[in-house]
Amino acid sequence: MVASDLDRTLIYSSAALALTMPDENAPRLLCVEVHEAKPLSFMTEAAGRLLVELADSARFMPVTTRTRKQYRRISLPGRQPRYAICANGGHLLVDGHTDHDWNAEMRRRLADGSAPLEEIRAHLAATADPAWLRKERVAEDLFAYLVVDRERLPAGWVKELADWAEPRGWTVSLQGRKIYAVPKPLRKSAALAEVIRRAGVEQVLAAGDSLLDADLLMAADSGWSPGHGELADSGWTAPHITALGTVGVAAGEEILRRMLVAVSGDEIAA
């Protein structure tokens, strides 16, 4: 099974494309998400072809912090995955449908293992400055996130929030313009373990770029992280994870290329 994060790993917003290269050297892009009649997320055309081939060779499973509604806006090339993990593990989709039993199980785990969402939201409201805060959101009644102006965000604010959240059983992650506060029991690897149990998977390949992907990568047999994002910035690594030097949308293409090599054992044409 191939389990991969989406945003800033395989697909990229217009803002994230700035990580890539000068416009004149940009690769041809494939739009994979439209929101409010505007193209929102992209991958290279070559990455699209690689994903189709990969999905024909292995079980491909998207693993995302996006809500189910946000995930369903994405139209990846190739066959629809049998499984998809949304809300950082809080929801498991099977053939596109929500597995309500799994969601109930995760909510039971959250009730026992972390401070309540209301306490976290109250702290965010009390400490976030309207000068740089753009939006405050709750995702699936499971976790909270802020959309911020990165240029105005004070240095050290995210670390202060993380230090406050840690003893309360929450993880803080800064990804682009979003600051996530996620309860620690809500993990991508928890839902991955459930899929492994159901599907009888013997080997897992994984990819991700953020702190919220670290547990997913640790649960895999091998994996890759791009040259940008929280994991790259912090120098996070593990013996079975390859930290790539490639950044931006080109990193998504390289990750898929390497995954296909690992699955097929064959070299891939450019």
mmCIF file of C-alpha atoms in Angstrom:
data_model
loop_
_atom_site.group_PDB
_atom_site.id
_atom_site.type_symbol
_atom_site.label_atom_id
_atom_site.label_comp_id
_atom_site.label_asym_id
_atom_site.label_seq_id
_atom_site.Cartn_x
_atom_site.Cartn_y
_atom_site.Cartn_z
ATOM 1 C CA MET A 1 0.000 0.000 0.000
ATOM 2 C CA VAL A 2 1.093 3.544 -0.784
ATOM 3 C CA ALA A 3 -0.165 6.049 1.823
ATOM 4 C CA SER A 4 0.584 9.664 1.005
ATOM 5 C CA ASP A 5 -0.167 13.095 2.345
ATOM 6 C CA LEU A 6 -1.620 15.427 -0.306
ATOM 7 C CA ASP A 7 -1.091 19.162 0.232
ATOM 8 C CA ARG A 8 2.504 20.285 -0.273
ATOM 9 C CA THR A 9 3.490 16.640 -0.779
ATOM 10 C CA LEU A 10 1.710 15.513 -3.959
ATOM 11 C CA ILE A 11 -0.466 18.545 -4.773
ATOM 12 C CA TYR A 12 0.293 22.258 -4.534
ATOM 13 C CA SER A 13 -1.716 25.461 -4.319
ATOM 14 C CA SER A 14 -0.809 28.511 -6.376
ATOM 15 C CA ALA A 15 0.997 29.949 -3.351
ATOM 16 C CA ALA A 16 2.962 26.745 -2.820
ATOM 17 C CA LEU A 17 4.014 26.741 -6.488
ATOM 18 C CA ALA A 18 6.268 29.682 -5.622
ATOM 19 C CA LEU A 19 8.576 27.135 -3.962
ATOM 20 C CA THR A 20 9.345 25.635 -7.328
ATOM 21 C CA MET A 21 11.240 27.694 -9.892
ATOM 22 C CA PRO A 22 10.993 30.809 -12.081
ATOM 23 C CA ASP A 23 7.855 30.974 -14.189
ATOM 24 C CA GLU A 24 9.750 30.485 -17.430
ATOM 25 C CA ASN A 25 11.082 27.141 -16.183
ATOM 26 C CA ALA A 26 7.828 25.886 -14.676
ATOM 27 C CA PRO A 27 6.597 22.433 -15.789
ATOM 28 C CA ARG A 28 3.223 21.844 -17.405
ATOM 29 C CA LEU A 29 0.628 21.555 -14.668
ATOM 30 C CA LEU A 30 -2.522 19.522 -14.146
ATOM 31 C CA CYS A 31 -5.317 21.133 -12.100
ATOM 32 C CA VAL A 32 -6.657 18.634 -9.536
ATOM 33 C CA GLU A 33 -8.880 20.912 -7.447
ATOM 34 C CA VAL A 34 -11.367 23.668 -8.221
ATOM 35 C CA HIS A 35 -12.958 25.772 -5.479
ATOM 36 C CA GLU A 36 -15.558 28.501 -6.017
ATOM 37 C CA ALA A 37 -15.015 28.187 -9.787
ATOM 38 C CA LYS A 38 -11.287 28.839 -9.462
ATOM 39 C CA PRO A 39 -8.407 26.381 -9.974
ATOM 40 C CA LEU A 40 -6.842 25.788 -6.577
ATOM 41 C CA SER A 41 -4.437 22.831 -6.514
ATOM 42 C CA PHE A 42 -2.044 21.350 -9.043
ATOM 43 C CA MET A 43 0.465 18.634 -9.775
ATOM 44 C CA THR A 44 2.744 18.310 -12.770
ATOM 45 C CA GLU A 45 1.347 16.492 -15.780
ATOM 46 C CA ALA A 46 4.162 13.969 -15.401
ATOM 47 C CA ALA A 47 3.141 13.411 -11.763
ATOM 48 C CA GLY A 48 -0.407 12.765 -12.928
ATOM 49 C CA ARG A 49 0.777 10.045 -15.295
ATOM 50 C CA LEU A 50 2.930 8.516 -12.564
ATOM 51 C CA LEU A 51 0.015 8.466 -10.144
ATOM 52 C CA VAL A 52 -2.183 6.634 -12.651
ATOM 53 C CA GLU A 53 0.538 4.033 -13.128
ATOM 54 C CA LEU A 54 1.133 3.753 -9.391
ATOM 55 C CA ALA A 55 -2.571 3.269 -8.644
ATOM 56 C CA ASP A 56 -2.633 0.445 -11.201
ATOM 57 C CA SER A 57 0.345 -1.235 -9.515
ATOM 58 C CA ALA A 58 -0.424 -0.801 -5.810
ATOM 59 C CA ARG A 59 -3.159 0.247 -3.403
ATOM 60 C CA PHE A 60 -2.915 4.029 -3.310
ATOM 61 C CA MET A 61 -4.448 5.757 -0.276
ATOM 62 C CA PRO A 62 -4.623 9.546 0.233
ATOM 63 C CA VAL A 63 -3.963 10.540 3.848
ATOM 64 C CA THR A 64 -4.826 14.144 4.640
ATOM 65 C CA THR A 65 -5.609 16.629 7.388
ATOM 66 C CA ARG A 66 -8.314 18.048 5.137
ATOM 67 C CA THR A 67 -11.946 17.657 6.111
ATOM 68 C CA ARG A 68 -14.062 15.276 4.070
ATOM 69 C CA LYS A 69 -15.638 18.216 2.221
ATOM 70 C CA GLN A 70 -12.232 19.670 1.365
ATOM 71 C CA TYR A 71 -10.901 16.287 0.285
ATOM 72 C CA ARG A 72 -13.863 15.644 -2.011
ATOM 73 C CA ARG A 73 -13.003 18.768 -4.008
ATOM 74 C CA ILE A 74 -9.851 17.010 -5.194
ATOM 75 C CA SER A 75 -9.998 15.026 -8.424
ATOM 76 C CA LEU A 76 -6.818 13.006 -8.714
ATOM 77 C CA PRO A 77 -6.079 11.198 -11.978
ATOM 78 C CA GLY A 78 -6.626 7.454 -12.044
ATOM 79 C CA ARG A 79 -9.035 5.159 -10.261
ATOM 80 C CA GLN A 80 -10.807 6.180 -7.071
ATOM 81 C CA PRO A 81 -8.918 4.854 -4.053
ATOM 82 C CA ARG A 82 -10.637 2.135 -2.060
ATOM 83 C CA TYR A 83 -9.620 3.901 1.188
ATOM 84 C CA ALA A 84 -8.915 7.528 2.063
ATOM 85 C CA ILE A 85 -8.027 9.025 5.443
ATOM 86 C CA CYS A 86 -9.348 12.522 6.231
ATOM 87 C CA ALA A 87 -9.298 14.905 9.203
ATOM 88 C CA ASN A 88 -5.851 13.653 10.248
ATOM 89 C CA GLY A 89 -7.226 10.183 10.937
ATOM 90 C CA GLY A 90 -10.591 11.199 12.340
ATOM 91 C CA HIS A 91 -12.474 9.955 9.304
ATOM 92 C CA LEU A 92 -11.968 6.881 7.174
ATOM 93 C CA LEU A 93 -13.625 6.800 3.745
ATOM 94 C CA VAL A 94 -14.350 3.443 2.121
ATOM 95 C CA ASP A 95 -15.227 3.681 -1.574
ATOM 96 C CA GLY A 96 -15.939 7.352 -0.951
ATOM 97 C CA HIS A 97 -18.327 6.760 1.971
ATOM 98 C CA THR A 98 -17.754 7.653 5.614
ATOM 99 C CA ASP A 99 -17.096 4.781 8.005
ATOM 100 C CA HIS A 100 -19.072 6.069 10.999
ATOM 101 C CA ASP A 101 -17.896 3.268 13.282
ATOM 102 C CA TRP A 102 -14.297 4.381 12.835
ATOM 103 C CA ASN A 103 -15.184 8.000 13.574
ATOM 104 C CA ALA A 104 -16.978 6.922 16.743
ATOM 105 C CA GLU A 105 -13.906 4.957 17.821
ATOM 106 C CA MET A 106 -11.653 7.972 17.303
ATOM 107 C CA ARG A 107 -13.975 10.211 19.299
ATOM 108 C CA ARG A 108 -13.825 7.722 22.173
ATOM 109 C CA ARG A 109 -10.033 7.902 22.076
ATOM 110 C CA LEU A 110 -10.087 11.705 22.083
ATOM 111 C CA ALA A 111 -12.354 11.800 25.115
ATOM 112 C CA ASP A 112 -9.732 9.879 27.103
ATOM 113 C CA GLY A 113 -6.492 11.330 25.818
ATOM 114 C CA SER A 114 -6.495 15.127 25.467
ATOM 115 C CA ALA A 115 -7.952 18.435 26.661
ATOM 116 C CA PRO A 116 -11.325 19.325 25.113
ATOM 117 C CA LEU A 117 -11.518 21.241 21.861
ATOM 118 C CA GLU A 118 -13.395 24.093 23.582
ATOM 119 C CA GLU A 119 -10.406 24.797 25.829
ATOM 120 C CA ILE A 120 -8.058 24.982 22.847
ATOM 121 C CA ARG A 121 -10.389 27.260 20.893
ATOM 122 C CA ALA A 122 -10.745 29.597 23.857
ATOM 123 C CA HIS A 123 -6.968 29.890 24.140
ATOM 124 C CA LEU A 124 -6.601 30.556 20.412
ATOM 125 C CA ALA A 125 -9.253 33.266 20.580
ATOM 126 C CA ALA A 126 -7.547 34.901 23.563
ATOM 127 C CA THR A 127 -4.026 34.905 22.096
ATOM 128 C CA ALA A 128 -4.419 35.346 18.319
ATOM 129 C CA ASP A 129 -4.051 38.954 17.167
ATOM 130 C CA PRO A 130 -6.570 40.291 14.619
ATOM 131 C CA ALA A 131 -3.645 42.114 12.991
ATOM 132 C CA TRP A 132 -2.438 38.792 11.534
ATOM 133 C CA LEU A 133 -5.366 36.412 12.029
ATOM 134 C CA ARG A 134 -7.441 35.938 8.876
ATOM 135 C CA LYS A 135 -9.761 33.036 9.800
ATOM 136 C CA GLU A 136 -10.404 30.666 12.696
ATOM 137 C CA ARG A 137 -11.929 27.301 11.844
ATOM 138 C CA VAL A 138 -12.988 24.034 13.472
ATOM 139 C CA ALA A 139 -12.564 20.932 11.330
ATOM 140 C CA GLU A 140 -15.169 18.161 11.707
ATOM 141 C CA ASP A 141 -15.570 19.055 15.424
ATOM 142 C CA LEU A 142 -12.205 17.339 15.911
ATOM 143 C CA PHE A 143 -9.493 20.011 15.784
ATOM 144 C CA ALA A 144 -8.937 23.722 15.147
ATOM 145 C CA TYR A 145 -6.846 25.729 12.757
ATOM 146 C CA LEU A 146 -6.046 29.356 12.015
ATOM 147 C CA VAL A 147 -5.412 31.000 8.661
ATOM 148 C CA VAL A 148 -2.825 33.722 9.207
ATOM 149 C CA ASP A 149 -0.778 36.395 7.485
ATOM 150 C CA ARG A 150 2.669 34.806 7.714
ATOM 151 C CA GLU A 151 4.473 38.102 7.226
ATOM 152 C CA ARG A 152 2.778 39.614 10.297
ATOM 153 C CA LEU A 153 2.841 36.487 12.463
ATOM 154 C CA PRO A 154 5.187 37.227 15.393
ATOM 155 C CA ALA A 155 8.329 35.121 15.638
ATOM 156 C CA GLY A 156 7.930 32.650 18.470
ATOM 157 C CA TRP A 157 4.113 32.709 18.645
ATOM 158 C CA VAL A 158 3.732 29.232 17.173
ATOM 159 C CA LYS A 159 6.348 27.835 19.571
ATOM 160 C CA GLU A 160 4.594 29.445 22.522
ATOM 161 C CA LEU A 161 1.328 27.870 21.403
ATOM 162 C CA ALA A 162 3.024 24.480 20.973
ATOM 163 C CA ASP A 163 4.563 24.697 24.467
ATOM 164 C CA TRP A 164 1.145 25.511 25.942
ATOM 165 C CA ALA A 165 -0.615 22.753 23.988
ATOM 166 C CA GLU A 166 1.911 19.964 24.640
ATOM 167 C CA PRO A 167 0.952 19.164 28.273
ATOM 168 C CA ARG A 168 -2.704 19.295 27.266
ATOM 169 C CA GLY A 169 -2.192 16.498 24.764
ATOM 170 C CA TRP A 170 -2.302 18.592 21.581
ATOM 171 C CA THR A 171 0.138 19.039 18.692
ATOM 172 C CA VAL A 172 0.701 22.329 16.846
ATOM 173 C CA SER A 173 1.754 22.391 13.199
ATOM 174 C CA LEU A 174 2.499 25.366 10.925
ATOM 175 C CA GLN A 175 1.843 24.616 7.246
ATOM 176 C CA GLY A 176 1.934 27.503 4.819
ATOM 177 C CA ARG A 177 -0.650 30.034 6.033
ATOM 178 C CA LYS A 178 -2.349 27.575 8.410
ATOM 179 C CA ILE A 179 -1.628 26.820 12.053
ATOM 180 C CA TYR A 180 -3.164 23.531 13.149
ATOM 181 C CA ALA A 181 -3.940 22.483 16.723
ATOM 182 C CA VAL A 182 -4.652 18.744 16.707
ATOM 183 C CA PRO A 183 -5.220 16.374 19.663
ATOM 184 C CA LYS A 184 -2.451 13.803 19.876
ATOM 185 C CA PRO A 185 -4.720 10.730 19.711
ATOM 186 C CA LEU A 186 -5.925 12.032 16.328
ATOM 187 C CA ARG A 187 -3.149 10.535 14.224
ATOM 188 C CA LYS A 188 -2.878 9.494 10.613
ATOM 189 C CA SER A 189 -1.073 6.344 11.705
ATOM 190 C CA ALA A 190 -4.068 5.234 13.792
ATOM 191 C CA ALA A 191 -6.331 5.154 10.751
ATOM 192 C CA LEU A 192 -3.537 3.594 8.691
ATOM 193 C CA ALA A 193 -3.301 0.755 11.217
ATOM 194 C CA GLU A 194 -7.031 0.139 10.840
ATOM 195 C CA VAL A 195 -6.739 -0.034 7.041
ATOM 196 C CA ILE A 196 -3.774 -2.396 7.338
ATOM 197 C CA ARG A 197 -5.858 -4.630 9.609
ATOM 198 C CA ARG A 198 -8.812 -4.685 7.228
ATOM 199 C CA ALA A 199 -6.908 -5.027 3.973
ATOM 200 C CA GLY A 200 -4.193 -7.391 5.138
ATOM 201 C CA VAL A 201 -1.445 -5.113 3.856
ATOM 202 C CA GLU A 202 2.093 -6.454 4.247
ATOM 203 C CA GLN A 203 4.147 -3.429 3.182
ATOM 204 C CA VAL A 204 3.478 0.326 3.370
ATOM 205 C CA LEU A 205 5.214 3.152 1.512
ATOM 206 C CA ALA A 206 4.476 6.683 2.708
ATOM 207 C CA ALA A 207 5.214 10.347 2.024
ATOM 208 C CA GLY A 208 4.600 13.607 3.872
ATOM 209 C CA ASP A 209 6.049 17.021 4.603
ATOM 210 C CA SER A 210 4.698 18.217 7.955
ATOM 211 C CA LEU A 211 4.909 17.439 11.645
ATOM 212 C CA LEU A 212 1.466 15.836 11.345
ATOM 213 C CA ASP A 213 2.948 13.349 8.853
ATOM 214 C CA ALA A 214 5.780 12.150 11.103
ATOM 215 C CA ASP A 215 3.733 9.364 12.713
ATOM 216 C CA LEU A 216 2.523 8.226 9.263
ATOM 217 C CA LEU A 217 6.108 8.007 8.038
ATOM 218 C CA MET A 218 7.217 6.172 11.174
ATOM 219 C CA ALA A 219 4.454 3.595 10.652
ATOM 220 C CA ALA A 220 5.609 2.858 7.087
ATOM 221 C CA ASP A 221 8.251 0.390 5.931
ATOM 222 C CA SER A 222 9.867 3.129 3.840
ATOM 223 C CA GLY A 223 9.006 6.657 2.797
ATOM 224 C CA TRP A 224 9.978 10.050 1.458
ATOM 225 C CA SER A 225 9.729 13.680 2.524
ATOM 226 C CA PRO A 226 10.250 16.693 0.234
ATOM 227 C CA GLY A 227 12.952 19.320 0.643
ATOM 228 C CA HIS A 228 10.465 21.852 2.029
ATOM 229 C CA GLY A 229 8.007 21.910 4.927
ATOM 230 C CA GLU A 230 8.205 21.380 8.682
ATOM 231 C CA LEU A 231 10.086 18.087 8.526
ATOM 232 C CA ALA A 232 12.769 19.502 6.217
ATOM 233 C CA ASP A 233 13.038 22.753 8.180
ATOM 234 C CA SER A 234 13.486 20.896 11.478
ATOM 235 C CA GLY A 235 15.896 18.327 10.073
ATOM 236 C CA TRP A 236 13.565 15.495 11.085
ATOM 237 C CA THR A 237 14.546 12.140 9.690
ATOM 238 C CA ALA A 238 14.394 8.397 10.330
ATOM 239 C CA PRO A 239 16.536 5.529 9.037
ATOM 240 C CA HIS A 240 13.858 4.262 6.648
ATOM 241 C CA ILE A 241 12.840 7.726 5.351
ATOM 242 C CA THR A 242 14.562 9.458 2.429
ATOM 243 C CA ALA A 243 14.682 13.238 2.800
ATOM 244 C CA LEU A 244 14.712 14.616 -0.731
ATOM 245 C CA GLY A 245 16.425 17.790 -1.798
ATOM 246 C CA THR A 246 13.722 18.627 -4.344
ATOM 247 C CA VAL A 247 11.244 21.337 -3.337
ATOM 248 C CA GLY A 248 7.843 22.493 -4.559
ATOM 249 C CA VAL A 249 5.654 20.780 -7.118
ATOM 250 C CA ALA A 250 8.675 18.989 -8.605
ATOM 251 C CA ALA A 251 9.047 17.156 -5.281
ATOM 252 C CA GLY A 252 5.602 15.613 -5.710
ATOM 253 C CA GLU A 253 6.674 14.245 -9.064
ATOM 254 C CA GLU A 254 9.914 12.840 -7.658
ATOM 255 C CA ILE A 255 8.092 11.201 -4.733
ATOM 256 C CA LEU A 256 5.691 9.429 -7.097
ATOM 257 C CA ARG A 257 8.568 8.374 -9.338
ATOM 258 C CA ARG A 258 10.420 6.826 -6.410
ATOM 259 C CA MET A 259 7.296 5.143 -5.115
ATOM 260 C CA LEU A 260 6.686 3.544 -8.487
ATOM 261 C CA VAL A 261 10.276 2.334 -8.651
ATOM 262 C CA ALA A 262 9.873 0.796 -5.182
ATOM 263 C CA VAL A 263 6.632 -0.912 -6.192
ATOM 264 C CA SER A 264 7.698 -2.159 -9.614
ATOM 265 C CA GLY A 265 11.451 -2.422 -9.269
ATOM 266 C CA ASP A 266 11.763 -0.917 -12.765
ATOM 267 C CA GLU A 267 13.341 2.308 -13.937
ATOM 268 C CA ILE A 268 10.903 5.004 -14.993
ATOM 269 C CA ALA A 269 11.108 6.983 -18.181
ATOM 270 C CA ALA A 270 11.118 10.764 -17.822
#
